[in-house]
Each structure stands twice: as structure tokens, then as C-alpha cells.
mmCIF file of C-alpha atoms and ligand atoms in Angstrom:
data_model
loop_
_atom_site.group_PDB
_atom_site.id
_atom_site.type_symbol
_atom_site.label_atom_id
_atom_site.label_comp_id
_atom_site.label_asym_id
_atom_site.label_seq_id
_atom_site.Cartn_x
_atom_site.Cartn_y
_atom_site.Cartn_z
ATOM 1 C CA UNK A 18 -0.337 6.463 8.432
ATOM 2 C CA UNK A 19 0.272 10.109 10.250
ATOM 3 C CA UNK A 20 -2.146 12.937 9.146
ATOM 4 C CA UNK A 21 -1.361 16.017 10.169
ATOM 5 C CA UNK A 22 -4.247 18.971 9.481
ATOM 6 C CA UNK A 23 -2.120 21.582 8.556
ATOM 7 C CA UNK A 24 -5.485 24.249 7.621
ATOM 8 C CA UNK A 25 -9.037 24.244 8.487
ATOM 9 C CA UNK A 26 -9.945 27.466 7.124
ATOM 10 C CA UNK A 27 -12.192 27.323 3.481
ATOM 11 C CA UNK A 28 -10.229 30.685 1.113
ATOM 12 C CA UNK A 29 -9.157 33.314 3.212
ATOM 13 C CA UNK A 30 -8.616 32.042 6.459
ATOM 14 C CA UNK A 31 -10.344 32.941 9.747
ATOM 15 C CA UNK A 32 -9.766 35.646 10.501
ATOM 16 C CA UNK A 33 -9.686 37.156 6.394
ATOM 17 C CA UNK A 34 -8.071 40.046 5.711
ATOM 18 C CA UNK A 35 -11.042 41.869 4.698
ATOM 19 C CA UNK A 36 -13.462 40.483 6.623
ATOM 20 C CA UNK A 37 -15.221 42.176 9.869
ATOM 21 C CA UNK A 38 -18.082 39.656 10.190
ATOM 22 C CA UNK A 39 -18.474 38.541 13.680
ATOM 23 C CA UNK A 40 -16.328 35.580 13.758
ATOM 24 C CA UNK A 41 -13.486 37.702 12.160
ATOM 25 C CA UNK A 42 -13.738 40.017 14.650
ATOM 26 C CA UNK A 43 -13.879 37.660 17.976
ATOM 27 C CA UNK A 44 -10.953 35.979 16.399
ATOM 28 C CA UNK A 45 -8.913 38.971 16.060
ATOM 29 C CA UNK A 46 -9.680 40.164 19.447
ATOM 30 C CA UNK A 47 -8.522 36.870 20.916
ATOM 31 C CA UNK A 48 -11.764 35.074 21.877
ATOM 32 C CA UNK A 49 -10.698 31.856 22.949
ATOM 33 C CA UNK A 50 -13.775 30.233 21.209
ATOM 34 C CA UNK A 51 -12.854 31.812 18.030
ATOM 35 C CA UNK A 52 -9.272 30.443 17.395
ATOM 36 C CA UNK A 53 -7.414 31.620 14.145
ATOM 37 C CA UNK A 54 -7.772 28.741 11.263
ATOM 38 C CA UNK A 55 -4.999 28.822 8.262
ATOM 39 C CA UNK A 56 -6.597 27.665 4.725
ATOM 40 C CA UNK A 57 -7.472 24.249 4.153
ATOM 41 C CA UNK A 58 -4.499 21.887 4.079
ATOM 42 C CA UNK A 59 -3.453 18.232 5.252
ATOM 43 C CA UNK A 60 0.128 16.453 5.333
ATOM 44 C CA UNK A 61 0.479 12.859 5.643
ATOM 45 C CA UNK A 62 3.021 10.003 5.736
ATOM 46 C CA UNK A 63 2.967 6.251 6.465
ATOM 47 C CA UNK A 64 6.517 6.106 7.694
ATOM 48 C CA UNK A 65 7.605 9.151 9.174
ATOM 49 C CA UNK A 66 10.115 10.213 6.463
ATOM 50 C CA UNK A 67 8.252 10.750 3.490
ATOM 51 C CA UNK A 68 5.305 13.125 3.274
ATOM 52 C CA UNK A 69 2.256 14.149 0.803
ATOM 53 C CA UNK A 70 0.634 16.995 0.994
ATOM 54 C CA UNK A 71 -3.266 17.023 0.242
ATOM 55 C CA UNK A 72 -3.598 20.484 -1.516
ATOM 56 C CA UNK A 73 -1.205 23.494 -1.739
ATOM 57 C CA UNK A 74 -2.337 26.517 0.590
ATOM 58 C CA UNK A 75 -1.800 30.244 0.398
ATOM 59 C CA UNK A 76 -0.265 29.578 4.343
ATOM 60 C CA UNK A 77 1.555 26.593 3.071
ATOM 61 C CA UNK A 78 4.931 28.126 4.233
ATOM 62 C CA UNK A 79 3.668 29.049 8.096
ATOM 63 C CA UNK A 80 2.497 25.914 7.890
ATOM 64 C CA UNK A 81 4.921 24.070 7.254
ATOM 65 C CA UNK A 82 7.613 26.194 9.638
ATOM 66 C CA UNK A 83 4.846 25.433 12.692
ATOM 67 C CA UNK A 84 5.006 21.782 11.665
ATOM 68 C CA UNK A 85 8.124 19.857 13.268
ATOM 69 C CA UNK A 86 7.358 16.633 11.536
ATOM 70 C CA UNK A 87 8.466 18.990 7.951
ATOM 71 C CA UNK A 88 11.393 20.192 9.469
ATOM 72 C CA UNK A 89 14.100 20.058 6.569
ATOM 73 C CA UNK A 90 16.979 18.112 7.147
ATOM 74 C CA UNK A 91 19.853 16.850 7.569
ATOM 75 C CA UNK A 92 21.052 17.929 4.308
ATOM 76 C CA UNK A 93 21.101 21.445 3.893
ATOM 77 C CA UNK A 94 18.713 21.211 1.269
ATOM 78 C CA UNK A 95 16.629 18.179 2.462
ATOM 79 C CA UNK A 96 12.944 18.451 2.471
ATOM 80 C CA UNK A 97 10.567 15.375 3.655
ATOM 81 C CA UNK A 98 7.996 17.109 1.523
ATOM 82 C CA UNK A 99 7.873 14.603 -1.938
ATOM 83 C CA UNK A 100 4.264 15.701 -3.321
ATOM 84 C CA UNK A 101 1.299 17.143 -3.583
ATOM 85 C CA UNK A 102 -2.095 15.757 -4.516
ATOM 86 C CA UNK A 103 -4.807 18.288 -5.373
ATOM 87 C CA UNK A 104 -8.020 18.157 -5.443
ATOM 88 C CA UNK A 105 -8.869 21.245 -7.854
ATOM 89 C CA UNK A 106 -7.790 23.822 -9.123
ATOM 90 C CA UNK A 107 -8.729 26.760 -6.923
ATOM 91 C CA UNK A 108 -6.331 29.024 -5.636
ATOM 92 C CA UNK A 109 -6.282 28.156 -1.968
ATOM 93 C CA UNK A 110 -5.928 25.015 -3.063
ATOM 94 C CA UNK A 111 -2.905 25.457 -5.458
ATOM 95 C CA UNK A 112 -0.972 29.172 -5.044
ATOM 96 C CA UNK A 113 1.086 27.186 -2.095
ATOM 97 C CA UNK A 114 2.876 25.399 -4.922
ATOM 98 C CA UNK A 115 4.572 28.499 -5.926
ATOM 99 C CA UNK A 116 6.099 28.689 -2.312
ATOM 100 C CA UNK A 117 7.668 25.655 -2.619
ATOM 101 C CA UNK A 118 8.939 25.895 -5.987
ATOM 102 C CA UNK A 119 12.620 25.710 -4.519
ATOM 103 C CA UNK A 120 11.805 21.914 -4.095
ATOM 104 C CA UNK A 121 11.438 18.824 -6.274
ATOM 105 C CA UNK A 122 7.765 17.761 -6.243
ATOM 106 C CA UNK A 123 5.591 15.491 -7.923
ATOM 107 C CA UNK A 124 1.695 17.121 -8.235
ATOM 108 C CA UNK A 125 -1.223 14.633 -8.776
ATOM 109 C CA UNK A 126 -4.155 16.128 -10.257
ATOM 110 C CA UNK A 127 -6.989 15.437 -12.441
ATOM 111 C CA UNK A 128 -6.456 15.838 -16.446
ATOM 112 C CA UNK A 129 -8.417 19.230 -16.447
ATOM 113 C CA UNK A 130 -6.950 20.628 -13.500
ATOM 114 C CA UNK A 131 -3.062 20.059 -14.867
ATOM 115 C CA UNK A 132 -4.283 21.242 -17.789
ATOM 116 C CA UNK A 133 -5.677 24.365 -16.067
ATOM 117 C CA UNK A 134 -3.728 25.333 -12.813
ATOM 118 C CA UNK A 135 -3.089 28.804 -13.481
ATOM 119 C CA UNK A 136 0.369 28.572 -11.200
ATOM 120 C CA UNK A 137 1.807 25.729 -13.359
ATOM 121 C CA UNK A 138 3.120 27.934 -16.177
ATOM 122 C CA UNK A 139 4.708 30.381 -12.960
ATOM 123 C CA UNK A 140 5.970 27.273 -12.119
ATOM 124 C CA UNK A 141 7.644 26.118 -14.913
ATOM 125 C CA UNK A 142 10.234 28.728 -15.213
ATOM 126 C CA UNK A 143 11.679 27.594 -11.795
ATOM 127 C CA UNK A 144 11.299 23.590 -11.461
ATOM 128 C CA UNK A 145 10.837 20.929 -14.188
ATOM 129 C CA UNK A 146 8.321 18.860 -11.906
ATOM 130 C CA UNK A 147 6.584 15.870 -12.478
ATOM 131 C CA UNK A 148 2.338 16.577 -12.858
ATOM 132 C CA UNK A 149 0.685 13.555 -12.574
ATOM 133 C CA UNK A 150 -2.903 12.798 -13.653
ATOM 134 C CA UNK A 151 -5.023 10.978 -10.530
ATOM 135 C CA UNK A 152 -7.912 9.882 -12.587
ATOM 136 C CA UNK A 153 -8.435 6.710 -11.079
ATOM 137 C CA UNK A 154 -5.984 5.095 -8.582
ATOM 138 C CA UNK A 155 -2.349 5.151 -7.643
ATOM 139 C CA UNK A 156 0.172 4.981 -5.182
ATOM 140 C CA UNK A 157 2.845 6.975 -3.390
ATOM 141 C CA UNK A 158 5.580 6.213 -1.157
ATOM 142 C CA UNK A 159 7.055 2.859 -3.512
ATOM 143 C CA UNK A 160 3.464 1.369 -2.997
ATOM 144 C CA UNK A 161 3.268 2.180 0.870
ATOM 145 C CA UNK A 162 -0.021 4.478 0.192
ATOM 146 C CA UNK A 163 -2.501 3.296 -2.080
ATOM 147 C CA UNK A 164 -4.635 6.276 -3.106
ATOM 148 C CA UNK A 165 -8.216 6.394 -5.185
ATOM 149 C CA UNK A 166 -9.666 8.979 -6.781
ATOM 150 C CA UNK A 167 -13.792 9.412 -6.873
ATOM 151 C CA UNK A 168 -14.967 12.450 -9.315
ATOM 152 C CA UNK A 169 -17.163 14.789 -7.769
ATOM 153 C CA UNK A 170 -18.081 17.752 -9.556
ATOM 154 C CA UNK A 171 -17.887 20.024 -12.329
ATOM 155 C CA UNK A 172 -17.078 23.489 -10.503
ATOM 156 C CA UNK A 173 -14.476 25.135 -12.242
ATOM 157 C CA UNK A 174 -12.190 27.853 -10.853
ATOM 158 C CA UNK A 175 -13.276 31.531 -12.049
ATOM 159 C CA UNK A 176 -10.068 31.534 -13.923
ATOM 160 C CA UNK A 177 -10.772 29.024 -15.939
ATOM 161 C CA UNK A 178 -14.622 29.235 -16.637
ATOM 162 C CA UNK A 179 -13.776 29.021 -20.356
ATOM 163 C CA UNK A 180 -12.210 25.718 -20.239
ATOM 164 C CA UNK A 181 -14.094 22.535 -21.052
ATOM 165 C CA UNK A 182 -16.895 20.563 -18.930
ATOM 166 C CA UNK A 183 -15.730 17.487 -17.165
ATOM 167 C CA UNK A 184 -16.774 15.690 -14.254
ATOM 168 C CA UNK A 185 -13.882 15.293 -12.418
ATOM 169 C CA UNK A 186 -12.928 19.478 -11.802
ATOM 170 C CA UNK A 187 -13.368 18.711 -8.044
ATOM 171 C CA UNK A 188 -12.229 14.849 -7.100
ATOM 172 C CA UNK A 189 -12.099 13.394 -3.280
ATOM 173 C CA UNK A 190 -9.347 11.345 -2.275
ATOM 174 C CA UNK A 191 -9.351 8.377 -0.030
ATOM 175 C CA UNK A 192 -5.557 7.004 0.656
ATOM 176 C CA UNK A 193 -5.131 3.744 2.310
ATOM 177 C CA UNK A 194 -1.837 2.651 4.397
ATOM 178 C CA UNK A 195 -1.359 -1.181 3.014
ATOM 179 C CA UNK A 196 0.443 -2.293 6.322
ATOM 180 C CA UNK A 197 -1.799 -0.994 8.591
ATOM 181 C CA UNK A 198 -4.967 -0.980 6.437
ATOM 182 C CA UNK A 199 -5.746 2.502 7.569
ATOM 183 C CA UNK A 200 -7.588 4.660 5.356
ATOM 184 C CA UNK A 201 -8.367 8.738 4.990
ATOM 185 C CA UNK A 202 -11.321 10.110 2.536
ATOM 186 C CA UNK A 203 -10.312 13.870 1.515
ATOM 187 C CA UNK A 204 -13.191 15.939 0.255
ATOM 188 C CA UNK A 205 -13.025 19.853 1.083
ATOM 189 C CA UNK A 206 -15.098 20.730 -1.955
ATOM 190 C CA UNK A 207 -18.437 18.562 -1.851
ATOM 191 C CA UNK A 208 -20.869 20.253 -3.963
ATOM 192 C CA UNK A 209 -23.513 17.697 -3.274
ATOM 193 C CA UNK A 210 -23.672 13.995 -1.936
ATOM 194 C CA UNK A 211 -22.521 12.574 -5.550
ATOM 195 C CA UNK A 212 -24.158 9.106 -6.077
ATOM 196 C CA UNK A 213 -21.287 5.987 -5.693
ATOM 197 C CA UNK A 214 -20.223 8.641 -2.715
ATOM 198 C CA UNK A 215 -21.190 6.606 0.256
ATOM 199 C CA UNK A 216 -19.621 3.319 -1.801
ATOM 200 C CA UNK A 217 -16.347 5.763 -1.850
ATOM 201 C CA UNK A 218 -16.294 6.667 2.003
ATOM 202 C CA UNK A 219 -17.514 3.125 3.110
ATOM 203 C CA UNK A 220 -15.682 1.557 5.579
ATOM 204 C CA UNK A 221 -12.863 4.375 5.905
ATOM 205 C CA UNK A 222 -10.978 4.887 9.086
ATOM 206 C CA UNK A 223 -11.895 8.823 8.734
ATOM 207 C CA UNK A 224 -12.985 11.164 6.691
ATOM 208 C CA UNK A 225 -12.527 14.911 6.165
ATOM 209 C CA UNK A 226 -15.193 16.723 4.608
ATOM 210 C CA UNK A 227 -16.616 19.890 3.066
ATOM 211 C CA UNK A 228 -17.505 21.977 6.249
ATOM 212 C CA UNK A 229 -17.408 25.008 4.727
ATOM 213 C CA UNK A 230 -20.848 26.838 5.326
ATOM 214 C CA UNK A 231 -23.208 25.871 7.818
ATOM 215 C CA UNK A 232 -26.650 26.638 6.457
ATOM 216 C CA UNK A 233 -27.484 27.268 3.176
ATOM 217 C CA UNK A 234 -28.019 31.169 3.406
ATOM 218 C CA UNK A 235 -25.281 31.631 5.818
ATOM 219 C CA UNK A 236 -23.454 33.698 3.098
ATOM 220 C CA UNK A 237 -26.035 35.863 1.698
ATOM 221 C CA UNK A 238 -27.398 36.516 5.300
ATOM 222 C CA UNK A 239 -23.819 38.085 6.153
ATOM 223 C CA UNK A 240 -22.574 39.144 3.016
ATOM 224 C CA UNK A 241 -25.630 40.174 0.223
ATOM 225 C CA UNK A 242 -23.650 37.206 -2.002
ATOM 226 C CA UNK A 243 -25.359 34.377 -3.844
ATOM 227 C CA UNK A 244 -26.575 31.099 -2.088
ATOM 228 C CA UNK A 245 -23.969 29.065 -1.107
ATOM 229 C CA UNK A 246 -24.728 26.166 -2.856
ATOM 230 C CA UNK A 247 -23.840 27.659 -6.725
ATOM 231 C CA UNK A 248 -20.240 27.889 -4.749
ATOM 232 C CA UNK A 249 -19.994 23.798 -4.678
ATOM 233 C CA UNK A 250 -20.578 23.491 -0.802
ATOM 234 C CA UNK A 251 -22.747 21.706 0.056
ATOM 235 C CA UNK A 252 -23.933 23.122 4.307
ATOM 236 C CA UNK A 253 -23.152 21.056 7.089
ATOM 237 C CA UNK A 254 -26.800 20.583 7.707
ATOM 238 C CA UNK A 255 -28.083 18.855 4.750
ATOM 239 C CA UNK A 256 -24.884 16.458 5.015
ATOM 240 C CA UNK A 257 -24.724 15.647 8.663
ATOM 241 C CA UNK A 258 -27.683 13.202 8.488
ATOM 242 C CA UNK A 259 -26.076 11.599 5.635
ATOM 243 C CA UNK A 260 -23.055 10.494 8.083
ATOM 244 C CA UNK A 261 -24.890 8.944 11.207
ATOM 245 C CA UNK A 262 -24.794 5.103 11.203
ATOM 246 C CA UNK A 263 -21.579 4.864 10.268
ATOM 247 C CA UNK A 264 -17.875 3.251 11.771
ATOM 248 C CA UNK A 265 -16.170 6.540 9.702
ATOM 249 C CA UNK A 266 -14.824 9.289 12.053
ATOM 250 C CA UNK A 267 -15.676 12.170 10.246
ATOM 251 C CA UNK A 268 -14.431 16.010 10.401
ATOM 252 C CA UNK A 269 -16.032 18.987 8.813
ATOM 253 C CA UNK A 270 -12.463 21.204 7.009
ATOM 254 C CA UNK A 271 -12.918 24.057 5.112
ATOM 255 C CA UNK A 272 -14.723 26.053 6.814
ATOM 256 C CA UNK A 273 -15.834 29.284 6.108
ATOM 257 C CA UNK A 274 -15.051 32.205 8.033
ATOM 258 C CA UNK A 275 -18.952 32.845 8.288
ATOM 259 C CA UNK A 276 -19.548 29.406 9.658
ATOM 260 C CA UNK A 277 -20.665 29.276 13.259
ATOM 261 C CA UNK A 278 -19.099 26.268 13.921
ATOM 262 C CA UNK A 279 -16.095 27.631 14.034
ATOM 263 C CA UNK A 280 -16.763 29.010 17.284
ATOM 264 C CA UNK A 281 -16.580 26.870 20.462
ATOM 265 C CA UNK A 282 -19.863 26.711 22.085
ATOM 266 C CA UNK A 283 -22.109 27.313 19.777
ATOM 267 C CA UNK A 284 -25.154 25.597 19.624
ATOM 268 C CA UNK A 285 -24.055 25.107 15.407
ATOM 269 C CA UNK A 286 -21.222 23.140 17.080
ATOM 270 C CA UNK A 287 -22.561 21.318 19.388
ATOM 271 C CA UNK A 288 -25.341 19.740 17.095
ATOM 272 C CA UNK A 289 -22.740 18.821 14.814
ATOM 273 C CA UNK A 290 -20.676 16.864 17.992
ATOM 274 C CA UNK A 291 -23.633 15.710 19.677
ATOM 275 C CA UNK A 292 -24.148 13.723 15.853
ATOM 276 C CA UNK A 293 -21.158 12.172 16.313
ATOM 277 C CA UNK A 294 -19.205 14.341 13.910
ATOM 278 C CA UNK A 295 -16.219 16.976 15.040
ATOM 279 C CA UNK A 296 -14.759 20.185 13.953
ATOM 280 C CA UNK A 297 -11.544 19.664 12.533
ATOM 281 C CA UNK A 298 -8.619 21.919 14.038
ATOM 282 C CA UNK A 299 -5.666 23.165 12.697
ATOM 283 C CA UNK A 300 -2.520 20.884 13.908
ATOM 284 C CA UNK A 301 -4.719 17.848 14.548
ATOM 285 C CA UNK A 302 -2.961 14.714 14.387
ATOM 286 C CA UNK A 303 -4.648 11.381 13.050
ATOM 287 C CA UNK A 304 -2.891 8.081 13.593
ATOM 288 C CA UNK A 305 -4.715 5.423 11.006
HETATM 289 C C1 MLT B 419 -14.230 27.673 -3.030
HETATM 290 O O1 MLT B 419 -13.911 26.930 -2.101
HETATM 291 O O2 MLT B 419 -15.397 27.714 -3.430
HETATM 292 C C2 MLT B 419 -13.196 28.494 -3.692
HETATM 293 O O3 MLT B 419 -12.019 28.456 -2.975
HETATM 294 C C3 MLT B 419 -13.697 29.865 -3.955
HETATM 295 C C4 MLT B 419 -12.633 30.845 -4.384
HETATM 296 O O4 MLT B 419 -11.460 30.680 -4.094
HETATM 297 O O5 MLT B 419 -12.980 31.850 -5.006
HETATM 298 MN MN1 MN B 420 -12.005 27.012 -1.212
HETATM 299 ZN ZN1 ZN B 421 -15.280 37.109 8.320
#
């Protein structure tokens, strides 16, 4: 299996378009510590010709033009995009859908998240696609990838505050390439270490996790917003000593455009490397 990071950046990218917070403004005056990071987004394929994308980002279309292994082709209108498999329903994790809506896609989500995705009714006046629930385990590519789904929170988006409770708002992925044995967790959104979570990641080749804040009053120190933590992310520091020990090569994703690690160098960073953990970058490349 080939995983391609397409995004490391949590909503709004680094630098945000409304943001002058430090690391927003080193980035856009081209410190080489602070490189620009598109919104959180990961492409993946066990053959080569078939790919899956892991969430649906606002940049989804630069993206995918700075990615040669999505080049279209050699039909006119061939894409080697086939789905995408989300794991809520925010918006940076679903508006990309609406810039592929040229295309026929199959979307895997959980049952409260197709019930909920505010761009699926856009959607439906272009494409009849296929939205399938991922509520426990299933496979893609004729059988190639086998993919399971762990539950891990109840966040809803603001948009849909009014819908139901359910435990599975927020779900990880971990997708397994049956030739090779290969396997990737996927879990941008971690609102705390859910118990059965370990069980889920144990033994995976890699894993890429919920990096987006740092320290728990990283965003109210830079902002005057609420605690991180009633935003489902669980900081980098209470979750790094919960990955030491272990044969998993994990990557922090998502990460916010106030988190320090985002910045070569700095001593944030190099705690979380000298732990054995590493920043993820956008256009990394995983072979598993
Ligand atoms: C999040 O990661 O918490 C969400 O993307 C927040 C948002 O989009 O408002
Ligand atoms: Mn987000
Ligand atoms: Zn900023």
C-alpha cells in the first residue's frame, strides 16, 4: 500500500486566511521553518491504479493537481480517484467532495454522518453516488484493502448540533493491504485516548494521529477562545506518552495553525521527535 499525505494542516490551513498569529505570519513571509500546510488529507492505493481518499479537503483540488500519482488519464475523463472514506462530518473534512462532484465516487461514512453531511444534498443535484455506511469493517479495491472502523467520539459538527447523540460522529480508520499485510490507523480527530484504542492501533505499520494543538491552552493563550479540549483534540502532550513502547510509526496530522510544532526547530518539535514520534508533512509518501 502507497499513502500519500496530501494535507497536514487541522481547518484553515497554515497559513489561514485570517490569521496573523506568529506561525501565520513566518509562513507567509517565507520562513523556511514555517512551511505552508494544506488541510488535513491522505490518498492511498495498494496497486498503483486505484486510489481512496481519507477525507475530502477544502484544498482537495490543489491537491490533487500537485499530486502526479492522481493525474487523470488516459481517457479524457479518467480519474484514478474511486472513493472517499470520511471520518466526520466537518467541513474540512467533507466541502472537497463538492470539487469533485464531476466524478463517480463512492463515500464511506458513519450512519450519522451520511445522514448529516451538509454537502450531500449540494451533491445530489450533480452525481447519483454511492454513500456507504463504515460502521464496522469493509473493503475497497475488490478485497485488496481491508478497512476497520473504531468509534471515537461524539463531537458533532456546529451544523448539525441538533441532530441525535451517537458514538461514532468521529470514527478512526485503520486499512490493511492483504498481500503485503501492511496496515495505516487514520485518526485526525482524537478527542481523548478512547478505551479499546490501543487494541485498535496495536500492531499497525503506522499511524496518523490528531496533532492538532500542542498544549492544552495553546488556543486560548493566542486567540481568547475556549480550551482546546471541548474542540475534540486531544494536545500532543497528554498523548505522546501514550505512544512510546510501541513497533507503530506514528505522525501527528492536523495540526493547528497555532501549534508550535509546526515550525522546524522548535523545542515543541523536537520533544515530540526525540519520543520517537514525527511531524507529518504535506506530500509525504508511506510505502506499507
Ligand atoms: C475541528 O477539527 O475541530 C473542526 O474542523 C472545527 C471546525 O471546522 O469548525
Ligand atoms: Mn478539523
Ligand atoms: Zn495563525
Amino acid at each position: 500500500m502507497r499513502v500519500v499525505v496530501l494535507g497536514t494542516a487541522a481547518g484553515g490551513g497554515l497559513p489561514q486566511w485570517n490569521c496573523a498569529c506568529e506561525l501565520c505570519e513566518r509562513c507567509r513571509e517565507g520562513d523556511p521553518a514555517v512551511l505552508p500546510r494544506l488541510q488535513d488529507c491522505v490518498a492511498l492505493t495498494a496497486t498503483g491504479r486505484d486510489w481512496y481518499l481519507l477525507n475530502a479537503s477544502p484544498d482537495l483540488r490543489a491537491q490533487i493537481v500537485a499530486t502526479p500519482e492522481l493525474t487523470p488519464g488516459p481517457g479524457r475523463r479518467e480519474t484514478p480517484v474511486r472513493g472517499v472514506l470520511l471520518t466526520d462530518a466537518e467541513l474540512d473534512h467533507t466541502l472537497g467532495l463538492t470539487l469533485l462532484r464531476e466524478g463517480e465516487l463512492t463515500v464511506w461514512a458513519s450512519e450519522p454522518v451520511l445522514a448529516a453531511a451538509a454537502v450531500r444534498p449540494i451533491l445530489s443535484y450533480y452525481q447519483d453516488w454511492s454513500w456507504l455506511p463504515a460502521d464496522s469493517a469493509f473493503t475497497l479495491d475488490d478485497g485488496r484493502l481491508e478497512c476497520a472502523v473504531f468509534p471515537l467520539s461524539g463531537k458533532r459538527p456546529r451544523y448539525a448540533r441538533e441532530a441525535a447523540e451517537s458514538n461514532d460522529w468521529v470514527v478512526a480508520y485503520r486499512i490493511t493491504d492483504v498481500a503485503t499485510g501492511g496496515s495505516l490507523v487514520y485518526a485526525p480527530c482524537l478527542a481523548g485516548w478512547a478505551p479499546g484504542f490501543d487494541e485498535f492501533t496495536a500492531g499497525a505499520s503506522c499511524a496518523l494521529i490528531d496533532g492538532t494543538f500542542h498544549a492544552a491552552d495553546e488556543m486560548s493563550s493566542s486567540t481568547g477562545r475556549a480550551d482546546q479540549r471541548v474542540m475534540g483534540h486531544l494536545p500532543i502532550v497528554e498523548s505522546l506518552p501514550l505512544l512510546t513502547g510501541s513497533s507503530t510509526k506514528w505522525f501527528y496530522t492536523h495540526l493547528n495553525n497555532t501549534n508550535p510544532v509546526a515550525a522546524r526547530g522548535s523545542a515543541e518539535r523536537d520533544r515530540v521527535e526525540a519520543a520517537g514520534a514525527a511531524i507529518a508533512e504535506d506530500g509525504t509518501r508511506i510505502d506499507l
